[in-house]
Amino acid sequence: MFLTKKATSIIEAMVILFIVTSWVVWMFLVFWKSQKLSESTSNKIQAIQIAREWIEAVKNIRDTNWILFSSDVSNCWNIDNYNNTCVWNNSTTNDISAWSYKIYQNSSDNKWYLSKKNTSETEYKKSDYRNEMKVWLDSNWFFTQTGTMTEIKPIFTREIKISYLSTSKMQIISLVQWKDLASDIPHKVEFKSILTNWKK
């Protein structure tokens, strides 16, 4: 059976259309996946910066306590909210508790403060956790957990977990979580650091 010239042209056109359509779909998929990867990489870089910044903020609290209470660094290195009753007082009631926190910088005195986490939720999937622990960009484009929010929708949450390894060693875990188009499972960046009272 022989095909006519007209039938051959239709088959050739259909084959060419199939090849071009397949190529366009493939290019779209490559572009879409590269966009998802690019966004995910950008988010991970931001999450690393957020986690690192908050480890440094807790170190700054310790260092500020050393400066403010240099006469008694043994009792005051880990005091919460710069409470001066720590001087020559062995009580631990005003120490930073082993707990989960948000952290913020007070604009009036430019010091870092810890605020205890209120929700019992620990999973990013829970809206109570995301609402309480979310990270915003402030008007100066700094990441914050308090203050005024910008028009940028927050995708990150941040939690500072503090525990004690001894009376002079504090373990800090800075946990940042987010969800983006790259995965249905929340991403996580976790930094750990140990602060010591080496000045005692």
Tab-separated table of C-alpha atoms in Angstrom:
chain	number	residue	atom	x	y	z
A	1	MET	CA	0.000	0.000	0.000
A	2	PHE	CA	1.400	3.336	-1.050
A	3	LEU	CA	0.624	6.623	0.673
A	4	THR	CA	-0.232	9.605	-1.362
A	5	LYS	CA	1.908	12.683	-1.255
A	6	LYS	CA	-0.805	14.487	0.734
A	7	ALA	CA	-0.987	11.735	3.373
A	8	THR	CA	2.796	11.684	3.704
A	9	SER	CA	2.830	15.441	4.323
A	10	ILE	CA	0.196	15.103	7.086
A	11	ILE	CA	2.172	12.322	8.813
A	12	GLU	CA	5.386	14.347	8.565
A	13	ALA	CA	3.620	17.399	10.002
A	14	MET	CA	2.231	15.324	12.904
A	15	VAL	CA	5.670	13.882	13.679
A	16	ILE	CA	7.251	17.342	13.600
A	17	LEU	CA	4.436	18.717	15.799
A	18	PHE	CA	4.960	15.877	18.288
A	19	ILE	CA	8.730	16.493	18.403
A	20	VAL	CA	8.331	20.266	18.846
A	21	THR	CA	5.637	19.827	21.521
A	22	SER	CA	7.782	17.299	23.407
A	23	TRP	CA	10.747	19.653	23.267
A	24	VAL	CA	8.668	22.619	24.544
A	25	VAL	CA	7.224	20.550	27.413
A	26	TRP	CA	10.700	19.271	28.300
A	27	MET	CA	12.120	22.813	28.283
A	28	PHE	CA	9.259	24.029	30.467
A	29	LEU	CA	9.888	21.216	32.984
A	30	VAL	CA	13.619	21.957	33.063
A	31	PHE	CA	12.905	25.661	33.603
A	32	TRP	CA	10.303	24.968	36.307
A	33	LYS	CA	12.559	22.548	38.200
A	34	SER	CA	15.503	24.933	37.988
A	35	GLN	CA	13.287	27.725	39.385
A	36	LYS	CA	12.255	25.486	42.303
A	37	LEU	CA	15.893	24.570	42.954
A	38	SER	CA	16.960	28.209	42.785
A	39	GLU	CA	14.239	29.272	45.242
A	40	SER	CA	15.037	26.398	47.580
A	41	THR	CA	18.762	27.240	47.545
A	42	SER	CA	18.055	30.910	48.223
A	43	ASN	CA	15.772	29.986	51.127
A	44	LYS	CA	18.394	27.657	52.595
A	45	ILE	CA	21.033	30.398	52.472
A	46	GLN	CA	18.645	32.763	54.275
A	47	ALA	CA	17.790	30.073	56.850
A	48	ILE	CA	21.483	29.475	57.569
A	49	GLN	CA	21.964	33.205	58.103
A	50	ILE	CA	18.936	33.415	60.417
A	51	ALA	CA	20.108	30.433	62.489
A	52	ARG	CA	23.672	31.738	62.740
A	53	GLU	CA	22.531	35.251	63.635
A	54	TRP	CA	20.506	33.999	66.567
A	55	ILE	CA	23.335	31.884	67.956
A	56	GLU	CA	25.396	35.074	67.896
A	57	ALA	CA	22.580	36.992	69.621
A	58	VAL	CA	22.560	34.554	72.559
A	59	LYS	CA	26.362	34.832	72.752
A	60	ASN	CA	25.864	38.593	72.818
A	61	ILE	CA	23.509	38.243	75.818
A	62	ARG	CA	26.223	36.334	77.698
A	63	ASP	CA	28.902	38.849	76.714
A	64	THR	CA	26.696	41.796	77.721
A	65	ASN	CA	26.091	40.137	81.088
A	66	TRP	CA	29.872	39.857	81.543
A	67	ILE	CA	30.245	43.578	80.843
A	68	LEU	CA	27.295	44.735	82.944
A	69	PHE	CA	28.082	42.482	85.896
A	70	SER	CA	31.864	42.227	85.716
A	71	SER	CA	32.098	42.205	89.500
A	72	ASP	CA	30.316	38.808	89.649
A	73	VAL	CA	30.600	36.892	86.377
A	74	SER	CA	30.129	33.568	88.205
A	75	ASN	CA	26.531	34.340	89.145
A	76	CYS	CA	25.566	36.696	86.335
A	77	TRP	CA	26.912	35.219	83.078
A	78	ASN	CA	23.562	33.590	82.236
A	79	ILE	CA	21.121	35.986	83.877
A	80	ASP	CA	17.823	36.565	82.073
A	81	ASN	CA	16.943	40.073	80.862
A	82	TYR	CA	19.966	41.681	82.531
A	83	ASN	CA	18.477	41.440	86.039
A	84	ASN	CA	20.988	43.045	88.419
A	85	THR	CA	19.817	41.011	91.436
A	86	CYS	CA	22.297	38.340	90.355
A	87	VAL	CA	25.275	40.182	91.827
A	88	TRP	CA	26.611	38.220	94.817
A	89	ASN	CA	23.489	36.058	94.751
A	90	ASN	CA	23.845	32.297	94.211
A	91	SER	CA	20.141	31.857	93.432
A	92	THR	CA	19.299	30.565	89.962
A	93	THR	CA	15.731	31.912	89.868
A	94	ASN	CA	16.648	34.715	87.446
A	95	ASP	CA	18.913	32.621	85.232
A	96	ILE	CA	17.977	31.854	81.641
A	97	SER	CA	15.878	28.699	81.982
A	98	ALA	CA	16.296	25.524	79.978
A	99	TRP	CA	13.469	26.258	77.545
A	100	SER	CA	12.531	27.237	73.989
A	101	TYR	CA	12.616	30.931	73.134
A	102	LYS	CA	12.045	33.635	70.597
A	103	ILE	CA	14.630	36.377	70.586
A	104	TYR	CA	14.288	40.079	69.877
A	105	GLN	CA	16.316	43.256	70.030
A	106	ASN	CA	14.918	46.096	72.087
A	107	SER	CA	15.148	49.325	70.114
A	108	SER	CA	15.386	51.540	73.222
A	109	ASP	CA	18.542	49.986	74.697
A	110	ASN	CA	19.699	47.972	71.649
A	111	LYS	CA	20.095	44.787	73.738
A	112	TRP	CA	18.955	41.268	72.889
A	113	TYR	CA	16.173	39.719	74.960
A	114	LEU	CA	14.750	36.222	75.162
A	115	SER	CA	11.003	35.600	75.221
A	116	LYS	CA	9.726	32.164	76.258
A	117	LYS	CA	7.789	30.199	73.686
A	118	ASN	CA	4.099	30.005	74.682
A	119	THR	CA	2.776	27.284	72.436
A	120	SER	CA	3.307	23.640	73.291
A	121	GLU	CA	3.489	22.797	69.586
A	122	THR	CA	6.879	21.759	68.274
A	123	GLU	CA	6.094	20.938	64.644
A	124	TYR	CA	6.223	23.333	61.721
A	125	LYS	CA	3.068	21.725	60.330
A	126	LYS	CA	0.995	23.158	63.214
A	127	SER	CA	-0.341	26.666	62.618
A	128	ASP	CA	0.061	27.659	66.308
A	129	TYR	CA	3.775	26.970	66.054
A	130	ARG	CA	4.158	28.808	62.729
A	131	ASN	CA	2.215	31.839	63.994
A	132	GLU	CA	4.200	32.214	67.206
A	133	MET	CA	7.677	31.426	65.887
A	134	LYS	CA	7.515	33.150	62.475
A	135	VAL	CA	10.296	35.400	61.291
A	136	TRP	CA	9.480	38.735	59.652
A	137	LEU	CA	11.514	41.315	57.814
A	138	ASP	CA	11.397	44.667	59.588
A	139	SER	CA	11.426	48.080	57.946
A	140	ASN	CA	15.249	47.977	57.803
A	141	TRP	CA	15.190	44.553	56.130
A	142	PHE	CA	16.488	42.748	59.218
A	143	PHE	CA	14.987	39.455	60.313
A	144	THR	CA	12.967	39.789	63.509
A	145	GLN	CA	10.331	37.998	65.527
A	146	THR	CA	8.723	41.183	66.862
A	147	GLY	CA	7.858	44.628	65.637
A	148	THR	CA	6.142	45.729	62.491
A	149	MET	CA	5.846	43.399	59.583
A	150	THR	CA	6.471	44.132	55.954
A	151	GLU	CA	4.482	43.087	52.937
A	152	ILE	CA	6.762	40.077	52.508
A	153	LYS	CA	5.021	36.914	53.604
A	154	PRO	CA	7.136	35.065	56.162
A	155	ILE	CA	8.004	31.469	55.382
A	156	PHE	CA	10.587	30.935	58.121
A	157	THR	CA	10.135	30.021	61.753
A	158	ARG	CA	12.918	30.236	64.294
A	159	GLU	CA	13.268	28.717	67.731
A	160	ILE	CA	16.126	28.952	70.227
A	161	LYS	CA	16.399	25.904	72.501
A	162	ILE	CA	18.535	26.298	75.591
A	163	SER	CA	19.690	23.535	77.901
A	164	TYR	CA	22.459	23.220	80.476
A	165	LEU	CA	25.280	20.697	80.327
A	166	SER	CA	26.701	21.915	83.651
A	167	THR	CA	26.501	25.033	85.818
A	168	SER	CA	28.975	26.774	83.533
A	169	LYS	CA	27.992	25.285	80.147
A	170	MET	CA	24.893	26.163	78.151
A	171	GLN	CA	23.899	24.394	74.937
A	172	ILE	CA	22.099	26.523	72.364
A	173	ILE	CA	20.216	25.092	69.409
A	174	SER	CA	19.008	27.522	66.767
A	175	LEU	CA	16.307	25.835	64.689
A	176	VAL	CA	14.976	27.435	61.501
A	177	GLN	CA	12.230	25.732	59.494
A	178	TRP	CA	10.403	26.644	56.290
A	179	LYS	CA	8.408	25.192	53.461
A	180	ASP	CA	8.700	26.084	49.781
A	181	LEU	CA	7.815	24.740	46.340
A	182	ALA	CA	10.741	22.326	46.283
A	183	SER	CA	9.149	19.905	48.737
A	184	ASP	CA	5.965	19.190	50.645
A	185	ILE	CA	8.073	18.328	53.687
A	186	PRO	CA	9.312	21.291	55.759
A	187	HIS	CA	13.029	22.034	55.450
A	188	LYS	CA	15.143	22.466	58.551
A	189	VAL	CA	18.450	24.112	59.449
A	190	GLU	CA	19.781	23.507	62.943
A	191	PHE	CA	22.911	25.040	64.449
A	192	LYS	CA	24.284	24.027	67.823
A	193	SER	CA	26.736	25.850	70.021
A	194	ILE	CA	27.989	25.543	73.574
A	195	LEU	CA	28.450	28.692	75.626
A	196	THR	CA	30.685	28.543	78.642
A	197	ASN	CA	31.387	30.890	81.467
A	198	TRP	CA	35.123	30.776	80.902
A	199	LYS	CA	35.629	34.056	82.779
A	200	LYS	CA	34.617	32.675	86.174
